[in-house]
């Protein structure tokens, strides 16, 4: 069902696809109040894709007012759980029906390989919506053990209007991670997609409305961080902001909350994620395959990317040799060709940032084990850099590109110290043949997700988020994601005999 098409078929879809250009507010597309637009281009070719509505605070005010009205009159959250579930399942079916269009649109807008969009991003987006839809009528409220003189109910209520501010690296999937639990909980939402990757959020909102999600419940306001993101963060009628993106921008949303209505803020921010390979790792071919996938999937533009290989010195050379062998399958080129697994970086500005780390490799006289070159346009080859020390920028900073740094260790304690030598704590991977060591390292590495003998982020059932500067306030995915989109209310009912007697009199 999600097998990739041919390059010719994807190209044909790209030629005929109708790209959305306006914000989606209160059930319909509308231009920015100012009439202004911004340009979105295809990173792979530099060609113009569309002129998108450049919204500002007045558009945010309008969208939030419509979202609040939709919430206040209960047109969504007062539907029965089964009714909301039915609408979301229809929504998922429409996403399924339009999967090829969404995959091509995502690839054109972001530079991502269309094969990854078709086989990972789109199906995971659909699954996320379905999973949270199915959860709606399976979440029970509670009673508290308060004795015979009172009845106490602890109930969940939707938090209200949610502002969802998205990153540019996984536009569809991050949208689903936010709107799945938010809509399932009964909230209204105002989405701000990244300016670099706006298109699929607009199309998804249109499909959601077609599925039966009422006008005003799902809105998409397009534009810059200053023009749209900041007004959402400061808005007095936005009850919560959920944000995925850089740690500096996440800090801004905490300040916006403090300066406005103390809205709830949930942040999923950067990562500098280690893959720790012990000398007793049982299958170095498997390790190499997972490390390569972790480092170079989505061009390394991934907050959970394995950007640091921390490997025992006794097996480093052998592992690097096997990593090089697996890298041969990671071809760089036209994202619409399903044979390519590395596409263009998202923008020239980001390309320049990633290239600056390649320049550091030369300045620090580090050894390039594999790759290390750029290609015409804004393409960077998958690169492995050996001999990186903890003082290097390559070890400490989130590159967000296809560059893997290699550092060795000689003891378990040193491995843990190196893994934790970062202000981030999003994900980590541990490779070992010892169950005892696997458990020990999984507990001692300070990260929100630790995988053993594989790279991954879990699935829809598992929470995703980080420690330290990688996260704040909650988790994406799983049943736990619903907690952040709801308020807990205690209802205490006095049923004591005195109360009954007084009522009778």
mmCIF file with all atom_site columns, C-alpha atoms in Angstrom, residues 341-487:
data_model
loop_
_atom_site.group_PDB
_atom_site.id
_atom_site.type_symbol
_atom_site.label_atom_id
_atom_site.label_alt_id
_atom_site.label_comp_id
_atom_site.label_asym_id
_atom_site.label_entity_id
_atom_site.label_seq_id
_atom_site.pdbx_PDB_ins_code
_atom_site.Cartn_x
_atom_site.Cartn_y
_atom_site.Cartn_z
_atom_site.occupancy
_atom_site.B_iso_or_equiv
_atom_site.pdbx_formal_charge
_atom_site.auth_seq_id
_atom_site.auth_comp_id
_atom_site.auth_asym_id
_atom_site.auth_atom_id
_atom_site.pdbx_PDB_model_num
ATOM 1   C CA . UNK A 1 341 ? 18.254 8.240  -0.011 1.00 0.00 ? 341 UNK A CA 1
ATOM 2   C CA . UNK A 1 342 ? 19.945 11.614 0.492  1.00 0.00 ? 342 UNK A CA 1
ATOM 3   C CA . UNK A 1 343 ? 18.179 14.673 -0.884 1.00 0.00 ? 343 UNK A CA 1
ATOM 4   C CA . UNK A 1 344 ? 18.863 18.387 -0.698 1.00 0.00 ? 344 UNK A CA 1
ATOM 5   C CA . UNK A 1 345 ? 19.166 20.252 2.582  1.00 0.00 ? 345 UNK A CA 1
ATOM 6   C CA . UNK A 1 346 ? 16.157 22.405 3.297  1.00 0.00 ? 346 UNK A CA 1
ATOM 7   C CA . UNK A 1 347 ? 17.653 25.811 2.382  1.00 0.00 ? 347 UNK A CA 1
ATOM 8   C CA . UNK A 1 348 ? 20.819 27.590 1.304  1.00 0.00 ? 348 UNK A CA 1
ATOM 9   C CA . UNK A 1 349 ? 21.133 29.145 4.760  1.00 0.00 ? 349 UNK A CA 1
ATOM 10  C CA . UNK A 1 350 ? 21.017 25.725 6.395  1.00 0.00 ? 350 UNK A CA 1
ATOM 11  C CA . UNK A 1 351 ? 23.438 24.323 3.832  1.00 0.00 ? 351 UNK A CA 1
ATOM 12  C CA . UNK A 1 352 ? 25.910 27.084 4.732  1.00 0.00 ? 352 UNK A CA 1
ATOM 13  C CA . UNK A 1 353 ? 25.573 26.212 8.420  1.00 0.00 ? 353 UNK A CA 1
ATOM 14  C CA . UNK A 1 354 ? 26.218 22.506 7.822  1.00 0.00 ? 354 UNK A CA 1
ATOM 15  C CA . UNK A 1 355 ? 29.127 23.272 5.500  1.00 0.00 ? 355 UNK A CA 1
ATOM 16  C CA . UNK A 1 356 ? 30.748 25.350 8.255  1.00 0.00 ? 356 UNK A CA 1
ATOM 17  C CA . UNK A 1 357 ? 31.216 22.128 10.234 1.00 0.00 ? 357 UNK A CA 1
ATOM 18  C CA . UNK A 1 358 ? 32.975 20.555 7.260  1.00 0.00 ? 358 UNK A CA 1
ATOM 19  C CA . UNK A 1 359 ? 35.246 23.604 7.282  1.00 0.00 ? 359 UNK A CA 1
ATOM 20  C CA . UNK A 1 360 ? 35.951 22.911 10.978 1.00 0.00 ? 360 UNK A CA 1
ATOM 21  C CA . UNK A 1 361 ? 37.080 19.406 10.055 1.00 0.00 ? 361 UNK A CA 1
ATOM 22  C CA . UNK A 1 362 ? 39.877 20.936 8.012  1.00 0.00 ? 362 UNK A CA 1
ATOM 23  C CA . UNK A 1 363 ? 40.734 23.568 10.639 1.00 0.00 ? 363 UNK A CA 1
ATOM 24  C CA . UNK A 1 364 ? 41.006 20.922 13.369 1.00 0.00 ? 364 UNK A CA 1
ATOM 25  C CA . UNK A 1 365 ? 42.940 18.517 11.124 1.00 0.00 ? 365 UNK A CA 1
ATOM 26  C CA . UNK A 1 366 ? 40.424 15.773 11.739 1.00 0.00 ? 366 UNK A CA 1
ATOM 27  C CA . UNK A 1 367 ? 40.333 12.628 9.648  1.00 0.00 ? 367 UNK A CA 1
ATOM 28  C CA . UNK A 1 368 ? 37.457 12.174 7.193  1.00 0.00 ? 368 UNK A CA 1
ATOM 29  C CA . UNK A 1 369 ? 36.776 8.447  7.156  1.00 0.00 ? 369 UNK A CA 1
ATOM 30  C CA . UNK A 1 370 ? 34.011 8.643  4.557  1.00 0.00 ? 370 UNK A CA 1
ATOM 31  C CA . UNK A 1 371 ? 32.393 11.365 2.443  1.00 0.00 ? 371 UNK A CA 1
ATOM 32  C CA . UNK A 1 372 ? 33.141 14.960 3.306  1.00 0.00 ? 372 UNK A CA 1
ATOM 33  C CA . UNK A 1 373 ? 32.172 16.662 0.060  1.00 0.00 ? 373 UNK A CA 1
ATOM 34  C CA . UNK A 1 374 ? 29.325 18.873 -1.092 1.00 0.00 ? 374 UNK A CA 1
ATOM 35  C CA . UNK A 1 375 ? 27.605 18.560 -4.436 1.00 0.00 ? 375 UNK A CA 1
ATOM 36  C CA . UNK A 1 376 ? 26.132 21.058 -6.861 1.00 0.00 ? 376 UNK A CA 1
ATOM 37  C CA . UNK A 1 377 ? 23.225 22.899 -5.304 1.00 0.00 ? 377 UNK A CA 1
ATOM 38  C CA . UNK A 1 378 ? 22.681 22.391 -1.574 1.00 0.00 ? 378 UNK A CA 1
ATOM 39  C CA . UNK A 1 379 ? 23.617 18.731 -1.232 1.00 0.00 ? 379 UNK A CA 1
ATOM 40  C CA . UNK A 1 380 ? 26.030 17.375 1.396  1.00 0.00 ? 380 UNK A CA 1
ATOM 41  C CA . UNK A 1 381 ? 27.448 13.865 1.132  1.00 0.00 ? 381 UNK A CA 1
ATOM 42  C CA . UNK A 1 382 ? 27.053 11.572 4.143  1.00 0.00 ? 382 UNK A CA 1
ATOM 43  C CA . UNK A 1 383 ? 30.233 12.176 6.132  1.00 0.00 ? 383 UNK A CA 1
ATOM 44  C CA . UNK A 1 384 ? 32.044 10.327 8.919  1.00 0.00 ? 384 UNK A CA 1
ATOM 45  C CA . UNK A 1 385 ? 34.699 12.273 10.848 1.00 0.00 ? 385 UNK A CA 1
ATOM 46  C CA . UNK A 1 386 ? 37.145 10.334 13.027 1.00 0.00 ? 386 UNK A CA 1
ATOM 47  C CA . UNK A 1 387 ? 39.123 11.519 16.055 1.00 0.00 ? 387 UNK A CA 1
ATOM 48  C CA . UNK A 1 388 ? 36.581 14.065 17.299 1.00 0.00 ? 388 UNK A CA 1
ATOM 49  C CA . UNK A 1 389 ? 37.218 15.221 20.881 1.00 0.00 ? 389 UNK A CA 1
ATOM 50  C CA . UNK A 1 390 ? 34.663 16.573 23.358 1.00 0.00 ? 390 UNK A CA 1
ATOM 51  C CA . UNK A 1 391 ? 36.042 20.091 22.910 1.00 0.00 ? 391 UNK A CA 1
ATOM 52  C CA . UNK A 1 392 ? 35.131 20.161 19.219 1.00 0.00 ? 392 UNK A CA 1
ATOM 53  C CA . UNK A 1 393 ? 32.033 21.878 17.862 1.00 0.00 ? 393 UNK A CA 1
ATOM 54  C CA . UNK A 1 394 ? 31.293 18.648 16.016 1.00 0.00 ? 394 UNK A CA 1
ATOM 55  C CA . UNK A 1 395 ? 30.922 16.865 19.366 1.00 0.00 ? 395 UNK A CA 1
ATOM 56  C CA . UNK A 1 396 ? 29.000 19.580 21.215 1.00 0.00 ? 396 UNK A CA 1
ATOM 57  C CA . UNK A 1 397 ? 26.680 21.315 18.745 1.00 0.00 ? 397 UNK A CA 1
ATOM 58  C CA . UNK A 1 398 ? 23.605 20.066 16.923 1.00 0.00 ? 398 UNK A CA 1
ATOM 59  C CA . UNK A 1 399 ? 24.674 20.081 13.266 1.00 0.00 ? 399 UNK A CA 1
ATOM 60  C CA . UNK A 1 400 ? 21.345 18.941 11.792 1.00 0.00 ? 400 UNK A CA 1
ATOM 61  C CA . UNK A 1 401 ? 23.123 17.577 8.744  1.00 0.00 ? 401 UNK A CA 1
ATOM 62  C CA . UNK A 1 402 ? 24.611 14.280 7.503  1.00 0.00 ? 402 UNK A CA 1
ATOM 63  C CA . UNK A 1 403 ? 27.799 14.425 9.578  1.00 0.00 ? 403 UNK A CA 1
ATOM 64  C CA . UNK A 1 404 ? 28.718 11.699 12.077 1.00 0.00 ? 404 UNK A CA 1
ATOM 65  C CA . UNK A 1 405 ? 31.532 12.344 14.548 1.00 0.00 ? 405 UNK A CA 1
ATOM 66  C CA . UNK A 1 406 ? 33.541 9.429  15.966 1.00 0.00 ? 406 UNK A CA 1
ATOM 67  C CA . UNK A 1 407 ? 35.046 9.363  19.469 1.00 0.00 ? 407 UNK A CA 1
ATOM 68  C CA . UNK A 1 408 ? 36.633 6.402  21.237 1.00 0.00 ? 408 UNK A CA 1
ATOM 69  C CA . UNK A 1 409 ? 36.574 5.193  24.848 1.00 0.00 ? 409 UNK A CA 1
ATOM 70  C CA . UNK A 1 410 ? 38.288 2.472  26.864 1.00 0.00 ? 410 UNK A CA 1
ATOM 71  C CA . UNK A 1 411 ? 36.045 1.957  29.888 1.00 0.00 ? 411 UNK A CA 1
ATOM 72  C CA . UNK A 1 412 ? 32.340 1.805  30.627 1.00 0.00 ? 412 UNK A CA 1
ATOM 73  C CA . UNK A 1 413 ? 32.532 4.833  32.901 1.00 0.00 ? 413 UNK A CA 1
ATOM 74  C CA . UNK A 1 414 ? 34.243 6.825  30.146 1.00 0.00 ? 414 UNK A CA 1
ATOM 75  C CA . UNK A 1 415 ? 31.535 5.818  27.669 1.00 0.00 ? 415 UNK A CA 1
ATOM 76  C CA . UNK A 1 416 ? 28.776 7.059  29.982 1.00 0.00 ? 416 UNK A CA 1
ATOM 77  C CA . UNK A 1 417 ? 30.624 10.304 30.678 1.00 0.00 ? 417 UNK A CA 1
ATOM 78  C CA . UNK A 1 418 ? 31.073 10.976 26.962 1.00 0.00 ? 418 UNK A CA 1
ATOM 79  C CA . UNK A 1 419 ? 27.444 10.164 26.202 1.00 0.00 ? 419 UNK A CA 1
ATOM 80  C CA . UNK A 1 420 ? 26.285 12.606 28.892 1.00 0.00 ? 420 UNK A CA 1
ATOM 81  C CA . UNK A 1 421 ? 28.776 15.342 27.961 1.00 0.00 ? 421 UNK A CA 1
ATOM 82  C CA . UNK A 1 422 ? 26.128 17.478 26.252 1.00 0.00 ? 422 UNK A CA 1
ATOM 83  C CA . UNK A 1 423 ? 23.462 19.978 27.296 1.00 0.00 ? 423 UNK A CA 1
ATOM 84  C CA . UNK A 1 424 ? 20.961 17.836 25.384 1.00 0.00 ? 424 UNK A CA 1
ATOM 85  C CA . UNK A 1 425 ? 19.272 14.587 26.360 1.00 0.00 ? 425 UNK A CA 1
ATOM 86  C CA . UNK A 1 426 ? 16.846 13.503 23.685 1.00 0.00 ? 426 UNK A CA 1
ATOM 87  C CA . UNK A 1 427 ? 17.825 10.011 22.500 1.00 0.00 ? 427 UNK A CA 1
ATOM 88  C CA . UNK A 1 428 ? 20.688 7.531  22.710 1.00 0.00 ? 428 UNK A CA 1
ATOM 89  C CA . UNK A 1 429 ? 21.531 4.079  21.402 1.00 0.00 ? 429 UNK A CA 1
ATOM 90  C CA . UNK A 1 430 ? 23.501 1.340  23.155 1.00 0.00 ? 430 UNK A CA 1
ATOM 91  C CA . UNK A 1 431 ? 25.036 -1.647 21.352 1.00 0.00 ? 431 UNK A CA 1
ATOM 92  C CA . UNK A 1 432 ? 26.204 -4.557 23.488 1.00 0.00 ? 432 UNK A CA 1
ATOM 93  C CA . UNK A 1 433 ? 25.849 -8.307 23.873 1.00 0.00 ? 433 UNK A CA 1
ATOM 94  C CA . UNK A 1 434 ? 25.470 -7.989 27.644 1.00 0.00 ? 434 UNK A CA 1
ATOM 95  C CA . UNK A 1 435 ? 21.997 -7.526 29.099 1.00 0.00 ? 435 UNK A CA 1
ATOM 96  C CA . UNK A 1 436 ? 23.508 -6.235 32.353 1.00 0.00 ? 436 UNK A CA 1
ATOM 97  C CA . UNK A 1 437 ? 25.534 -3.564 30.552 1.00 0.00 ? 437 UNK A CA 1
ATOM 98  C CA . UNK A 1 438 ? 22.573 -2.653 28.350 1.00 0.00 ? 438 UNK A CA 1
ATOM 99  C CA . UNK A 1 439 ? 20.390 -1.988 31.387 1.00 0.00 ? 439 UNK A CA 1
ATOM 100 C CA . UNK A 1 440 ? 23.165 -0.164 33.236 1.00 0.00 ? 440 UNK A CA 1
ATOM 101 C CA . UNK A 1 441 ? 23.891 2.221  30.355 1.00 0.00 ? 441 UNK A CA 1
ATOM 102 C CA . UNK A 1 442 ? 20.217 2.714  29.526 1.00 0.00 ? 442 UNK A CA 1
ATOM 103 C CA . UNK A 1 443 ? 19.657 3.931  33.067 1.00 0.00 ? 443 UNK A CA 1
ATOM 104 C CA . UNK A 1 444 ? 22.826 6.022  33.379 1.00 0.00 ? 444 UNK A CA 1
ATOM 105 C CA . UNK A 1 445 ? 22.579 7.866  30.063 1.00 0.00 ? 445 UNK A CA 1
ATOM 106 C CA . UNK A 1 446 ? 20.402 10.922 30.598 1.00 0.00 ? 446 UNK A CA 1
ATOM 107 C CA . UNK A 1 447 ? 18.072 10.829 27.626 1.00 0.00 ? 447 UNK A CA 1
ATOM 108 C CA . UNK A 1 448 ? 14.321 10.550 27.153 1.00 0.00 ? 448 UNK A CA 1
ATOM 109 C CA . UNK A 1 449 ? 14.568 7.602  24.743 1.00 0.00 ? 449 UNK A CA 1
ATOM 110 C CA . UNK A 1 450 ? 17.282 4.927  24.841 1.00 0.00 ? 450 UNK A CA 1
ATOM 111 C CA . UNK A 1 451 ? 17.303 2.107  22.302 1.00 0.00 ? 451 UNK A CA 1
ATOM 112 C CA . UNK A 1 452 ? 19.335 -1.078 22.684 1.00 0.00 ? 452 UNK A CA 1
ATOM 113 C CA . UNK A 1 453 ? 20.988 -2.728 19.670 1.00 0.00 ? 453 UNK A CA 1
ATOM 114 C CA . UNK A 1 454 ? 19.003 -0.565 17.264 1.00 0.00 ? 454 UNK A CA 1
ATOM 115 C CA . UNK A 1 455 ? 18.295 2.993  16.225 1.00 0.00 ? 455 UNK A CA 1
ATOM 116 C CA . UNK A 1 456 ? 14.745 4.252  16.602 1.00 0.00 ? 456 UNK A CA 1
ATOM 117 C CA . UNK A 1 457 ? 12.204 6.368  18.402 1.00 0.00 ? 457 UNK A CA 1
ATOM 118 C CA . UNK A 1 458 ? 9.782  3.651  19.477 1.00 0.00 ? 458 UNK A CA 1
ATOM 119 C CA . UNK A 1 459 ? 6.329  3.696  17.897 1.00 0.00 ? 459 UNK A CA 1
ATOM 120 C CA . UNK A 1 460 ? 2.987  5.432  18.408 1.00 0.00 ? 460 UNK A CA 1
ATOM 121 C CA . UNK A 1 461 ? 2.527  3.701  21.778 1.00 0.00 ? 461 UNK A CA 1
ATOM 122 C CA . UNK A 1 462 ? 5.747  5.066  23.326 1.00 0.00 ? 462 UNK A CA 1
ATOM 123 C CA . UNK A 1 463 ? 6.344  8.615  24.614 1.00 0.00 ? 463 UNK A CA 1
ATOM 124 C CA . UNK A 1 464 ? 8.949  10.753 22.860 1.00 0.00 ? 464 UNK A CA 1
ATOM 125 C CA . UNK A 1 465 ? 10.756 13.683 24.417 1.00 0.00 ? 465 UNK A CA 1
ATOM 126 C CA . UNK A 1 466 ? 13.951 14.628 26.145 1.00 0.00 ? 466 UNK A CA 1
ATOM 127 C CA . UNK A 1 467 ? 15.860 15.537 29.273 1.00 0.00 ? 467 UNK A CA 1
ATOM 128 C CA . UNK A 1 468 ? 17.799 18.735 29.955 1.00 0.00 ? 468 UNK A CA 1
ATOM 129 C CA . UNK A 1 469 ? 17.717 21.232 27.065 1.00 0.00 ? 469 UNK A CA 1
ATOM 130 C CA . UNK A 1 470 ? 15.988 18.742 24.773 1.00 0.00 ? 470 UNK A CA 1
ATOM 131 C CA . UNK A 1 471 ? 12.551 18.971 26.305 1.00 0.00 ? 471 UNK A CA 1
ATOM 132 C CA . UNK A 1 472 ? 10.135 20.580 28.694 1.00 0.00 ? 472 UNK A CA 1
ATOM 133 C CA . UNK A 1 473 ? 6.621  20.056 29.945 1.00 0.00 ? 473 UNK A CA 1
ATOM 134 C CA . UNK A 1 474 ? 5.445  16.848 28.316 1.00 0.00 ? 474 UNK A CA 1
ATOM 135 C CA . UNK A 1 475 ? 5.877  14.207 25.651 1.00 0.00 ? 475 UNK A CA 1
ATOM 136 C CA . UNK A 1 476 ? 4.760  13.572 22.093 1.00 0.00 ? 476 UNK A CA 1
ATOM 137 C CA . UNK A 1 477 ? 3.173  10.237 21.119 1.00 0.00 ? 477 UNK A CA 1
ATOM 138 C CA . UNK A 1 478 ? 1.544  7.571  23.269 1.00 0.00 ? 478 UNK A CA 1
ATOM 139 C CA . UNK A 1 479 ? -1.261 7.809  25.800 1.00 0.00 ? 479 UNK A CA 1
ATOM 140 C CA . UNK A 1 480 ? 0.880  10.259 27.796 1.00 0.00 ? 480 UNK A CA 1
ATOM 141 C CA . UNK A 1 481 ? 0.568  12.870 25.047 1.00 0.00 ? 481 UNK A CA 1
ATOM 142 C CA . UNK A 1 482 ? -3.120 13.244 25.901 1.00 0.00 ? 482 UNK A CA 1
ATOM 143 C CA . UNK A 1 483 ? -2.239 14.485 29.393 1.00 0.00 ? 483 UNK A CA 1
ATOM 144 C CA . UNK A 1 484 ? -0.781 17.729 28.069 1.00 0.00 ? 484 UNK A CA 1
ATOM 145 C CA . UNK A 1 485 ? -3.876 18.601 26.001 1.00 0.00 ? 485 UNK A CA 1
ATOM 146 C CA . UNK A 1 486 ? -6.266 18.147 28.930 1.00 0.00 ? 486 UNK A CA 1
ATOM 147 C CA . UNK A 1 487 ? -6.908 19.674 32.327 1.00 0.00 ? 487 UNK A CA 1
#
